[in-house]
mmCIF file of C-alpha atoms and ligand atoms in Angstrom:
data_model
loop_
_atom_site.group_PDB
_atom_site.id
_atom_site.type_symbol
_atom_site.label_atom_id
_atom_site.label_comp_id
_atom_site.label_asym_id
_atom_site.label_seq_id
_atom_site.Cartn_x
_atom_site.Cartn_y
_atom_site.Cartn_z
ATOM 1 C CA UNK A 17 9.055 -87.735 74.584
ATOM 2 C CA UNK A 18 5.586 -88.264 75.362
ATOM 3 C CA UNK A 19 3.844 -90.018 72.299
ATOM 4 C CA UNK A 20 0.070 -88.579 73.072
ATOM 5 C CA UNK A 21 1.372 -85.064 72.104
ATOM 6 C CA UNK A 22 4.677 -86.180 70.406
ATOM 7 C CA UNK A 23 6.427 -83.143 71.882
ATOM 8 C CA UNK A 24 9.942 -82.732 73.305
ATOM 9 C CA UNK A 25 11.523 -79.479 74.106
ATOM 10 C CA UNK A 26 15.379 -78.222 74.426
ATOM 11 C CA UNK A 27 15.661 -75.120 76.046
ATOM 12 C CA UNK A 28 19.268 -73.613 75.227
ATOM 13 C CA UNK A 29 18.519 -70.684 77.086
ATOM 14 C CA UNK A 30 19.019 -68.306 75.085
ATOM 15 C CA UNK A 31 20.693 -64.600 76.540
ATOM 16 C CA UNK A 32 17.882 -62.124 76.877
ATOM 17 C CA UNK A 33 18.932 -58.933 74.909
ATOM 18 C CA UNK A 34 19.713 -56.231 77.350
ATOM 19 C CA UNK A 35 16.626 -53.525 75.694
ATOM 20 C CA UNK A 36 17.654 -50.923 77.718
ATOM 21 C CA UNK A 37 21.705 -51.051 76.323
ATOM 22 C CA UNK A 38 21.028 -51.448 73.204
ATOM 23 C CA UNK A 39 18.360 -48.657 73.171
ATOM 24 C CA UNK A 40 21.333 -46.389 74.657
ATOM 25 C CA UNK A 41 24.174 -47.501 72.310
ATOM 26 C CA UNK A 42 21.580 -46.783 69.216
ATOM 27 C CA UNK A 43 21.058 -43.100 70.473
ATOM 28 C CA UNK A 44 24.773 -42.282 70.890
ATOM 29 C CA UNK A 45 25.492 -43.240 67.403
ATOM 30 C CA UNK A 46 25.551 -41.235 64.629
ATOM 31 C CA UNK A 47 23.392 -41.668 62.936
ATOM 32 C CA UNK A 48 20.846 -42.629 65.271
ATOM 33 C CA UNK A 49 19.895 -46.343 64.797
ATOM 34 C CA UNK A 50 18.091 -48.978 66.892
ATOM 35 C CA UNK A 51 18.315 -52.768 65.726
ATOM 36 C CA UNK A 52 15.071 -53.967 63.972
ATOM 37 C CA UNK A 53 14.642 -57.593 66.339
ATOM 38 C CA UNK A 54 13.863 -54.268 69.080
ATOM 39 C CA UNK A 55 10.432 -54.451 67.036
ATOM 40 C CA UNK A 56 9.373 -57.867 68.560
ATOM 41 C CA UNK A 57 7.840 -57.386 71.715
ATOM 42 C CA UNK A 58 4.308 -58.780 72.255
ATOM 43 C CA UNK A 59 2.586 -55.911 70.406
ATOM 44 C CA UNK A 60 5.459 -55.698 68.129
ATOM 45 C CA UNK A 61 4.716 -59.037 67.105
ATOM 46 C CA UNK A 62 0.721 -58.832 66.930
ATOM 47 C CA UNK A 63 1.368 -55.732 64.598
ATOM 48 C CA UNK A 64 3.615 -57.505 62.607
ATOM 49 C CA UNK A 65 0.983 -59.693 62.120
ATOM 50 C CA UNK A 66 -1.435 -57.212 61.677
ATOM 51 C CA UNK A 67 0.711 -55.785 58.751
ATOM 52 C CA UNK A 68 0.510 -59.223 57.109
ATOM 53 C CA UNK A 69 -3.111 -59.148 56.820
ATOM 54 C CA UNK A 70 -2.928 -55.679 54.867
ATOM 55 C CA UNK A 71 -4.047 -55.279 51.207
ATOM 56 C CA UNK A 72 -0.588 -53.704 50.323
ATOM 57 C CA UNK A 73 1.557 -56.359 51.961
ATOM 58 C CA UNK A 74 1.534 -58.258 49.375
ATOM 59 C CA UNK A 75 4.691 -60.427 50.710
ATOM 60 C CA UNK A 76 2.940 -63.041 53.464
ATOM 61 C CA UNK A 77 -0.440 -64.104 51.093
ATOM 62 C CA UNK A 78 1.811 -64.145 47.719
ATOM 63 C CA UNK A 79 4.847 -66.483 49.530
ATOM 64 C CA UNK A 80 1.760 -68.627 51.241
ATOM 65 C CA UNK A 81 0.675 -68.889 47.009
ATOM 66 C CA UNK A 82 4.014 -70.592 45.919
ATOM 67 C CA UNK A 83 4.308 -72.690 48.628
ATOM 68 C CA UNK A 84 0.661 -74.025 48.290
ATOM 69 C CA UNK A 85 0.747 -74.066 43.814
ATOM 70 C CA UNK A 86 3.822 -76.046 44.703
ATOM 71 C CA UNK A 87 3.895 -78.084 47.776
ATOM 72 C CA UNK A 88 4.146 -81.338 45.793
ATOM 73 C CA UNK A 89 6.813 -80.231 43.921
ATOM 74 C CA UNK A 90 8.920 -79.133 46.620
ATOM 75 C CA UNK A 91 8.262 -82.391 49.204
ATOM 76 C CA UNK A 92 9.305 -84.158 45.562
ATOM 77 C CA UNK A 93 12.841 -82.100 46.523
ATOM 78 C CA UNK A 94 12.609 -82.931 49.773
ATOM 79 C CA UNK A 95 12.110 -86.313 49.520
ATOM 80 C CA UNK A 96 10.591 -89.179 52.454
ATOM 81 C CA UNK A 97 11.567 -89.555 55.941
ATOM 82 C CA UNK A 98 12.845 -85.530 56.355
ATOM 83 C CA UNK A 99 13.610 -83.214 59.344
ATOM 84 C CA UNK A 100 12.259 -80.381 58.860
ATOM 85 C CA UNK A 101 13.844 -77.354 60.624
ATOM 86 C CA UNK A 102 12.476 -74.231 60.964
ATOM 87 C CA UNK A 103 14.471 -70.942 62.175
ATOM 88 C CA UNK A 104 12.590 -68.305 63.821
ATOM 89 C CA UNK A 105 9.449 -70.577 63.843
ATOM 90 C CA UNK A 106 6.898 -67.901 65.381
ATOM 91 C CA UNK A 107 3.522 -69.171 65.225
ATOM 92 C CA UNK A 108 4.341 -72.398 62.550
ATOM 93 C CA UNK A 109 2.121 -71.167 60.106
ATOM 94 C CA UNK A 110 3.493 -71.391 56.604
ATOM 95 C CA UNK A 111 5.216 -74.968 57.538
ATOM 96 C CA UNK A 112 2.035 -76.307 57.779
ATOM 97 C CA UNK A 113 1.312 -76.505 54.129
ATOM 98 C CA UNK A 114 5.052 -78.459 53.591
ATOM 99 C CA UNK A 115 4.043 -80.833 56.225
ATOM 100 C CA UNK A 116 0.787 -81.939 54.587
ATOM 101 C CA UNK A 117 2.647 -82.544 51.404
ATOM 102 C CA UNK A 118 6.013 -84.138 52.830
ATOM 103 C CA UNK A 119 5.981 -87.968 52.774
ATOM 104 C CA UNK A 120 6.552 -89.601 56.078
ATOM 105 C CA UNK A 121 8.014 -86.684 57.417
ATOM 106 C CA UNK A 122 10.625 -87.882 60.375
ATOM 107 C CA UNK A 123 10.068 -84.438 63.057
ATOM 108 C CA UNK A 124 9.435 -81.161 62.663
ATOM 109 C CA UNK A 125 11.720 -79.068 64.714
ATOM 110 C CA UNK A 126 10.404 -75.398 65.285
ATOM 111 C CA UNK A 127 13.497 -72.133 66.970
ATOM 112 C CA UNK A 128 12.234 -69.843 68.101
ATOM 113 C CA UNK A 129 13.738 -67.538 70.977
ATOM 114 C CA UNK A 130 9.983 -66.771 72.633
ATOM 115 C CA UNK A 131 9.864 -69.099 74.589
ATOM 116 C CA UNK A 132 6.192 -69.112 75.235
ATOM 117 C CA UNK A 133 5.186 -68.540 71.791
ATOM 118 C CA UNK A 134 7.282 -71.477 71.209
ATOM 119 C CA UNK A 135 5.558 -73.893 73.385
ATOM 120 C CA UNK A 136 2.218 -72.594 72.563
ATOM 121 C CA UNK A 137 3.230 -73.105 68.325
ATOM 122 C CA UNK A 138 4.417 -76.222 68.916
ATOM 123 C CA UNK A 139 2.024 -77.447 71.139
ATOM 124 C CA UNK A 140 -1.076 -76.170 68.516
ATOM 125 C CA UNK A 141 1.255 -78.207 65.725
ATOM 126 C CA UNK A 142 1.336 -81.680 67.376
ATOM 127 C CA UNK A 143 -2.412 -81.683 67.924
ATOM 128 C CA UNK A 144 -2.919 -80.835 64.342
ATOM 129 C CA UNK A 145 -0.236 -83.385 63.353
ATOM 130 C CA UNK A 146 -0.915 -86.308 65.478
ATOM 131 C CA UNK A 147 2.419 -89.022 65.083
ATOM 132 C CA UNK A 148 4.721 -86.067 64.272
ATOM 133 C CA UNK A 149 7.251 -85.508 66.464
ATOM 134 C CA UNK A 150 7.932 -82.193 67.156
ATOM 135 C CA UNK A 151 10.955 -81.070 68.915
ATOM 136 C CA UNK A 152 11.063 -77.722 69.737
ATOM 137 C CA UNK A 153 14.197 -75.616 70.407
ATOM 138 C CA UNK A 154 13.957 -72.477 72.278
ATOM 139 C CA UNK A 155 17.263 -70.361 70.864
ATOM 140 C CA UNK A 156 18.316 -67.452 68.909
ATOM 141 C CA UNK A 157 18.360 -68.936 65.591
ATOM 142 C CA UNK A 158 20.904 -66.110 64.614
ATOM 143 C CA UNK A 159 23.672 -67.048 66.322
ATOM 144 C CA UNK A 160 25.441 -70.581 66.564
ATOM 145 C CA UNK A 161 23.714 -73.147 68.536
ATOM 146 C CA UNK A 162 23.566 -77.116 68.031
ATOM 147 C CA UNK A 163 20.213 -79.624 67.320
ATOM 148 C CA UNK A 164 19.342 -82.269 69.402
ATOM 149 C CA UNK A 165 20.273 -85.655 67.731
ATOM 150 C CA UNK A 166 17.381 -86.003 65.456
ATOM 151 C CA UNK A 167 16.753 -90.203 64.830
ATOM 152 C CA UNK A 168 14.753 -91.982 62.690
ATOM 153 C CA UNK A 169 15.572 -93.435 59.210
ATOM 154 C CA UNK A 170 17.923 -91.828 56.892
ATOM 155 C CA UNK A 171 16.368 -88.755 55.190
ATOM 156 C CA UNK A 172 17.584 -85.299 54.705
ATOM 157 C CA UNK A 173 17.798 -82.428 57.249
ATOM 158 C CA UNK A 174 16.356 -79.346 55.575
ATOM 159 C CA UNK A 175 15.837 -75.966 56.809
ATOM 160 C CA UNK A 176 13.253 -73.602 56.358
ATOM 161 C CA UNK A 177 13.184 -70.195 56.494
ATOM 162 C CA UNK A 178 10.282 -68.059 54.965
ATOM 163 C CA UNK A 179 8.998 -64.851 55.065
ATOM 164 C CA UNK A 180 11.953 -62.513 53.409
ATOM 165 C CA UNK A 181 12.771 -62.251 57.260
ATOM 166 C CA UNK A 182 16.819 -62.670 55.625
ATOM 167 C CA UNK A 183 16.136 -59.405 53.817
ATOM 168 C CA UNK A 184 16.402 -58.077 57.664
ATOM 169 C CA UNK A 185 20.015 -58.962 57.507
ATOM 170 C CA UNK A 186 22.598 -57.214 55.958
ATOM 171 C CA UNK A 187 24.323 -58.832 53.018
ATOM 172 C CA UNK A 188 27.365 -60.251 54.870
ATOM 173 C CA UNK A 189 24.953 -61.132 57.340
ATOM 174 C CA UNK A 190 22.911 -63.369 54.924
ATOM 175 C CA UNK A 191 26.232 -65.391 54.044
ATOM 176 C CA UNK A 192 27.840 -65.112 58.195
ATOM 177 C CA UNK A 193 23.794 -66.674 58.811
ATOM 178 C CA UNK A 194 23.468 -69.084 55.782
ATOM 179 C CA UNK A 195 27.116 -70.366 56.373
ATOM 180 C CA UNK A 196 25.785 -70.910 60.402
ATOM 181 C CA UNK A 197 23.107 -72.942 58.954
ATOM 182 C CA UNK A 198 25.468 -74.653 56.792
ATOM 183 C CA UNK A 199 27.342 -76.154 60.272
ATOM 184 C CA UNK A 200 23.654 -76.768 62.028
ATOM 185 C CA UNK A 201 22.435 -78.840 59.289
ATOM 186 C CA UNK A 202 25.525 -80.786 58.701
ATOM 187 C CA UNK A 203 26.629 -82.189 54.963
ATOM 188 C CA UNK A 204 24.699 -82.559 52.109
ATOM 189 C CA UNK A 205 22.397 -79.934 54.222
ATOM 190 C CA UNK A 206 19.004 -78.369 52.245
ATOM 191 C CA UNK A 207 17.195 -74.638 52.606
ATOM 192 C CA UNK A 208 14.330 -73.548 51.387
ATOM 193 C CA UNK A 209 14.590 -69.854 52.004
ATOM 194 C CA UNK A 210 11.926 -67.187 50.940
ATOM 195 C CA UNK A 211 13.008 -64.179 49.910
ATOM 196 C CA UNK A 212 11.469 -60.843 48.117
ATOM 197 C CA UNK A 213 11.827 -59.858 44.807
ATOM 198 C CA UNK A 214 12.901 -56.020 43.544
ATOM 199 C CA UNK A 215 10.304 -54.903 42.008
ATOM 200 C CA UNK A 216 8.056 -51.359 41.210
ATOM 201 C CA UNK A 217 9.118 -48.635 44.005
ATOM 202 C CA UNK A 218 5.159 -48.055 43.833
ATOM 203 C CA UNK A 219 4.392 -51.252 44.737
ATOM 204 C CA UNK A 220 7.244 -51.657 47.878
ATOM 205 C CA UNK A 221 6.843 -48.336 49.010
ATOM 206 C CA UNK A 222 2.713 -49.189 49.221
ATOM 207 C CA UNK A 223 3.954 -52.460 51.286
ATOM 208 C CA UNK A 224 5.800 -50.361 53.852
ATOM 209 C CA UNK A 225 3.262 -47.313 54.066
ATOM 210 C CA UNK A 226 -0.343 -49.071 53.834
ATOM 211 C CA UNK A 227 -3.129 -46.562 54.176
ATOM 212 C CA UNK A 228 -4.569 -48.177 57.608
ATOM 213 C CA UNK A 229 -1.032 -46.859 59.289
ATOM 214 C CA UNK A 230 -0.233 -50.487 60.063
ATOM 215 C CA UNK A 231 3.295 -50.462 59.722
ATOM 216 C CA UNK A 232 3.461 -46.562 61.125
ATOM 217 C CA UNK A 233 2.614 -48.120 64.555
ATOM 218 C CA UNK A 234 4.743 -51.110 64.182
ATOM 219 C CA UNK A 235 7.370 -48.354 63.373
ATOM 220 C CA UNK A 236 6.595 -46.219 66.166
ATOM 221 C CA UNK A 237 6.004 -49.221 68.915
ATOM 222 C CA UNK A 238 9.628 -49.116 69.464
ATOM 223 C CA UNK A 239 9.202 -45.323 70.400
ATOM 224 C CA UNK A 240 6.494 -46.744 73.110
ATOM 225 C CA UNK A 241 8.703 -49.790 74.172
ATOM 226 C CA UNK A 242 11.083 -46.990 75.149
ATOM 227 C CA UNK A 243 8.626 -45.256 76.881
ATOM 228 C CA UNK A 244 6.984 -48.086 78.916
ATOM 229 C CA UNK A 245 9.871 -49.785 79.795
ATOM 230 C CA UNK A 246 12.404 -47.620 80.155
ATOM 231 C CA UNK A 247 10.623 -44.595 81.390
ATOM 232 C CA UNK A 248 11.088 -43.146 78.648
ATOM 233 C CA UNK A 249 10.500 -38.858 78.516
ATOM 234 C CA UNK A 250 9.407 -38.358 75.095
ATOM 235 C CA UNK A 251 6.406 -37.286 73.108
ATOM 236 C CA UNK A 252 5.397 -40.376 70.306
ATOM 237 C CA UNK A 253 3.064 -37.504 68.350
ATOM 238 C CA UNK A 254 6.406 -35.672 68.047
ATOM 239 C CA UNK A 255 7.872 -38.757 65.478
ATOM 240 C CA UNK A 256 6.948 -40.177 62.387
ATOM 241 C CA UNK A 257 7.223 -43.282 60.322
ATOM 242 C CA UNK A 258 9.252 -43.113 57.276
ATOM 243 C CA UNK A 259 9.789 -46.081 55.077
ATOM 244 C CA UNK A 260 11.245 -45.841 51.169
ATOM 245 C CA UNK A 261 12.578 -47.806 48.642
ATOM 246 C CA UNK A 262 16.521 -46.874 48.401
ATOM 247 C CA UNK A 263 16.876 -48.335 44.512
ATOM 248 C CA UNK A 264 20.409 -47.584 44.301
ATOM 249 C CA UNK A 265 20.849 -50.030 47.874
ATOM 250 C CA UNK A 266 18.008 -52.553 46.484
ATOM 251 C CA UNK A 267 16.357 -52.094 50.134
ATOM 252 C CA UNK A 268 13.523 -50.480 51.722
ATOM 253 C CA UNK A 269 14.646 -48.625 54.691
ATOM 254 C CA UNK A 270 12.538 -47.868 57.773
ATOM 255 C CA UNK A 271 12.892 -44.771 60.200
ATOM 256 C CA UNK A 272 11.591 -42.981 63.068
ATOM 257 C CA UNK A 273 11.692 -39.315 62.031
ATOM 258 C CA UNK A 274 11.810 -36.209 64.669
ATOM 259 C CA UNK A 275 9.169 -33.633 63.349
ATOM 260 C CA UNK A 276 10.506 -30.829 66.161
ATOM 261 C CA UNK A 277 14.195 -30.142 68.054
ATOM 262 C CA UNK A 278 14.137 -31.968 70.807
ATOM 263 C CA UNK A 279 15.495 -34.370 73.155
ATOM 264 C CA UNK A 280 14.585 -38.018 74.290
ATOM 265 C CA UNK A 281 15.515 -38.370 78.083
ATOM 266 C CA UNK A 282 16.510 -42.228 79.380
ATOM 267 C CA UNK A 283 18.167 -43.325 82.598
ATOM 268 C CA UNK A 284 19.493 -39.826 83.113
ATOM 269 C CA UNK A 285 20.246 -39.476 79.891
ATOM 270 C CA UNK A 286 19.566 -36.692 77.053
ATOM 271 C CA UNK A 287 19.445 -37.187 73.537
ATOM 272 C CA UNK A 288 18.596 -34.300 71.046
ATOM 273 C CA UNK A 289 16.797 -34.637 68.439
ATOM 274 C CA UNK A 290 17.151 -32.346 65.362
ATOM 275 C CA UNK A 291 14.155 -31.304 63.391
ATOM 276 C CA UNK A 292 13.991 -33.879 60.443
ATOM 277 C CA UNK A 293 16.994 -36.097 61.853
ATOM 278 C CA UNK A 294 16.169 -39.726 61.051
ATOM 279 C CA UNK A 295 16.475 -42.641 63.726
ATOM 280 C CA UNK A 296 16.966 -45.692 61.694
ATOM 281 C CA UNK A 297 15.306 -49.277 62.421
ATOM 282 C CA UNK A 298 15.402 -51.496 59.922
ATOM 283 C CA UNK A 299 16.982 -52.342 56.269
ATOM 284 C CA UNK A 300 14.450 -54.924 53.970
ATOM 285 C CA UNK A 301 16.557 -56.126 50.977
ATOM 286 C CA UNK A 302 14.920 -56.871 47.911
ATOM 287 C CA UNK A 303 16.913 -59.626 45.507
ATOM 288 C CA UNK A 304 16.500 -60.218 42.147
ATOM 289 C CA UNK A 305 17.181 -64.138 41.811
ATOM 290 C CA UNK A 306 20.372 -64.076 40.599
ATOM 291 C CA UNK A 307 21.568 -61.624 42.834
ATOM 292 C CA UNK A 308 20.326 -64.188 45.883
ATOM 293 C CA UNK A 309 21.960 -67.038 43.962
ATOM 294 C CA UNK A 310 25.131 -65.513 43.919
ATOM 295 C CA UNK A 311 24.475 -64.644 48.010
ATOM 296 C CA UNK A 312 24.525 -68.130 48.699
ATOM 297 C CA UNK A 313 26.701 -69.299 46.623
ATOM 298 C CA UNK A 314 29.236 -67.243 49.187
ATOM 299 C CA UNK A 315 27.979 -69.618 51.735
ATOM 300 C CA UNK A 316 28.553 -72.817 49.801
ATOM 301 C CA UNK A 317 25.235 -73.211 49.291
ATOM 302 C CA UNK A 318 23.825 -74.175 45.570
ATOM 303 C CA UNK A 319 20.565 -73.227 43.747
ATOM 304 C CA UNK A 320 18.319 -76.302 43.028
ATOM 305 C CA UNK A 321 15.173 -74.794 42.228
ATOM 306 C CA UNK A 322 13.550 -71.393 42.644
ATOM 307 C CA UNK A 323 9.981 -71.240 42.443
ATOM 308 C CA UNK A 324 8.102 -67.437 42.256
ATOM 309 C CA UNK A 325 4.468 -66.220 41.458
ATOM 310 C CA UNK A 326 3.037 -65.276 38.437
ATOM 311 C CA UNK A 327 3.905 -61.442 39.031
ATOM 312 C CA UNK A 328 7.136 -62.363 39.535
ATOM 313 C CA UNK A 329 6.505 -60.440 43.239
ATOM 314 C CA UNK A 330 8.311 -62.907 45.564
ATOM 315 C CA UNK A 331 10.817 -65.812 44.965
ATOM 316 C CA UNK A 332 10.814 -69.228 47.298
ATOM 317 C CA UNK A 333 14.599 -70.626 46.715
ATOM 318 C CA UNK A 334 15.518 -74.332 47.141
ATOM 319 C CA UNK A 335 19.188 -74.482 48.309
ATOM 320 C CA UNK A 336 22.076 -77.022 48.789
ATOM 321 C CA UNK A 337 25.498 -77.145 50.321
ATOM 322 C CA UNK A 338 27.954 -78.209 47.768
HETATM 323 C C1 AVI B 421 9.855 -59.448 59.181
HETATM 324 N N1 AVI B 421 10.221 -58.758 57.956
HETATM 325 C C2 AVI B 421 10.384 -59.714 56.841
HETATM 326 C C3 AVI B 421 9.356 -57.613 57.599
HETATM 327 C C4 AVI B 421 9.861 -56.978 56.289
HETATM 328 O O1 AVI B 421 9.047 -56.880 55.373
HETATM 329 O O2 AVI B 421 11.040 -56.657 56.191
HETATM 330 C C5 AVI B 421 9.311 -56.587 58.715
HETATM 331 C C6 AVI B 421 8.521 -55.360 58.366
HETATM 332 N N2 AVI B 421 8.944 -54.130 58.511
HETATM 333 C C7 AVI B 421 8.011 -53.294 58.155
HETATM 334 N N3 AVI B 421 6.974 -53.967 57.743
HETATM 335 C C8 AVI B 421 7.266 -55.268 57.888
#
């Protein structure tokens, strides 16, 4: 490691999804779906970012308000001398207000699977946090992978993993992931995991459908992915974004919807689309706290502390392996 920047990185190499497969597979199904990680492509990810900036998403600024009302309380958790893992890292944002309150933090070690975005994050980290070392790890956080030894003087390993991005999973997903994390961080292992609340359908379904059309072209930027790099023959003005809150399911569910019969043409291949058929893309689960207790309880993992907002809009868990 180099100690002016204080930077190491591991590069698992991790697969690159095959787009162009999985695009095919999710139009031969019935129903139509297409995984929601197809979002993330570099103007998948800008609009993503975009959408946090909107006056309806109220998820990004309200988790960003726990974490800041109680930073000391949760490096009190954490305790001195910690390694502080993050999964799906992106651009290190949120981590930065635990690092200013952690004491003596031992390394921060960001995973991400964008490998540039990675290097970039981590590289914008160590110059903010001069004598931390940060030891990136360029994998895909969802499926097993092993951390560099980590050194220093005993503290814990926790992991961190904000943004509701586990409402993206399904529930046997969230226990198959947090049990994964339970073998990556080893015994005794700590989470802090944030996580939406259910709440008004008014206010979730404003989230997902903000009046600037934000999510509508995150939503449809899978249509152009298709297009652009798969040669895709279809017309985008011929789709629409739908997004809803399913109460019975406790999830808001996103889909591309056809607004005429017709057909989507890729590598030689036809697929028709009825009038009002629905292509899913993504499932955001909404727990109440006991209901995400009880999730991770599946996984062996314990609550210790839960901390939420004062409208009760978003809950920030503190978690440990029994
Ligand atoms: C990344 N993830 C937590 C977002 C969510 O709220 O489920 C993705 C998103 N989909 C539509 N808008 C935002």
């Amino acid at each position: 490691m180099n100690d002016a920047t204080a930077i190491a990185f591991h590069d698992l190499a991790p697969g690159e999804d095959n787009f162009r497969e999985t695009v095919l597979r999710g139009l031969a199904s019935q129903p139509k779906a297409l995984p929601c990680k197809l979002f993330y492509d570099a103007r998948g990810s800008a609009l993503f970012e975009a959408i946090c900036d909107t006056p309806e998403y109220y998820l990004t600024r309200t988790e960003i308000g726990i974490l800041e009302a109680n930073a000391g309380d949760i490096a009190a958790r954490i305790g001195p001398n910690c390694r502080l893992v993050e999964l799906g890292s992106g651009a290190s944002r949120k981590v930065r207000i635990l690092l200013q309150a952690l004491e003596r933090p031992v390394a921060y070690v960001p995973v991400d699977i964008s490998r540039e975005h990675l290097r970039q994050a981590a590289a914008r980290l160590a110059a903010d946090f001069p004598g931390l070392p940060v030891i990136a790890v360029c994998a895909d956080y969802t499926r097993p992978f092993e951390l560099p030894p980590l050194s220093g003087p005993p503290g814990k390993t926790v992991g961190f993993f904000p943004g509701s991005t586990i409402g993206n999973f399904e529930p046997d997903a969230v226990v198959a992931f947090l049990k994964h994390c339970a073998k990556l961080l080893g015994p005794g292992g700590e989470m802090l995991i944030g996580s939406d609340l259910k709440k008004s359908p008014d206010i979730l379904n404003a989230a997902y459908n903000d009046a600037a059309g934000t999510n509508a072209a995150f939503n449809l930027n899978l249509l152009e992915r298709i297009k652009s790099e798969l040669g895709g023959d279809l017309d985008i003005d011929r789709f629409a974004h739908v997004a809803f809150y399913n109460e019975r399911e406790g999830r808001i569910e996103l889909y591309v919807k056809s607004l005429a019969d017709q057909t989507i043409g890729i590598a030689g291949r036809r697929f028709r689309c009825a009038a009002g058929e629905l292509i899913h893309t993504e499932n955001s689960y909404k727990y109440a706290i006991p209901e995400f207790h009880a999730l991770a309880a599946r996984a062996g993992f314990q609550p210790v502390q839960t901390w939420t907002d004062p409208g009760r809009l978003f809950s920030v868990h503190y978690l440990r392996l029994e």
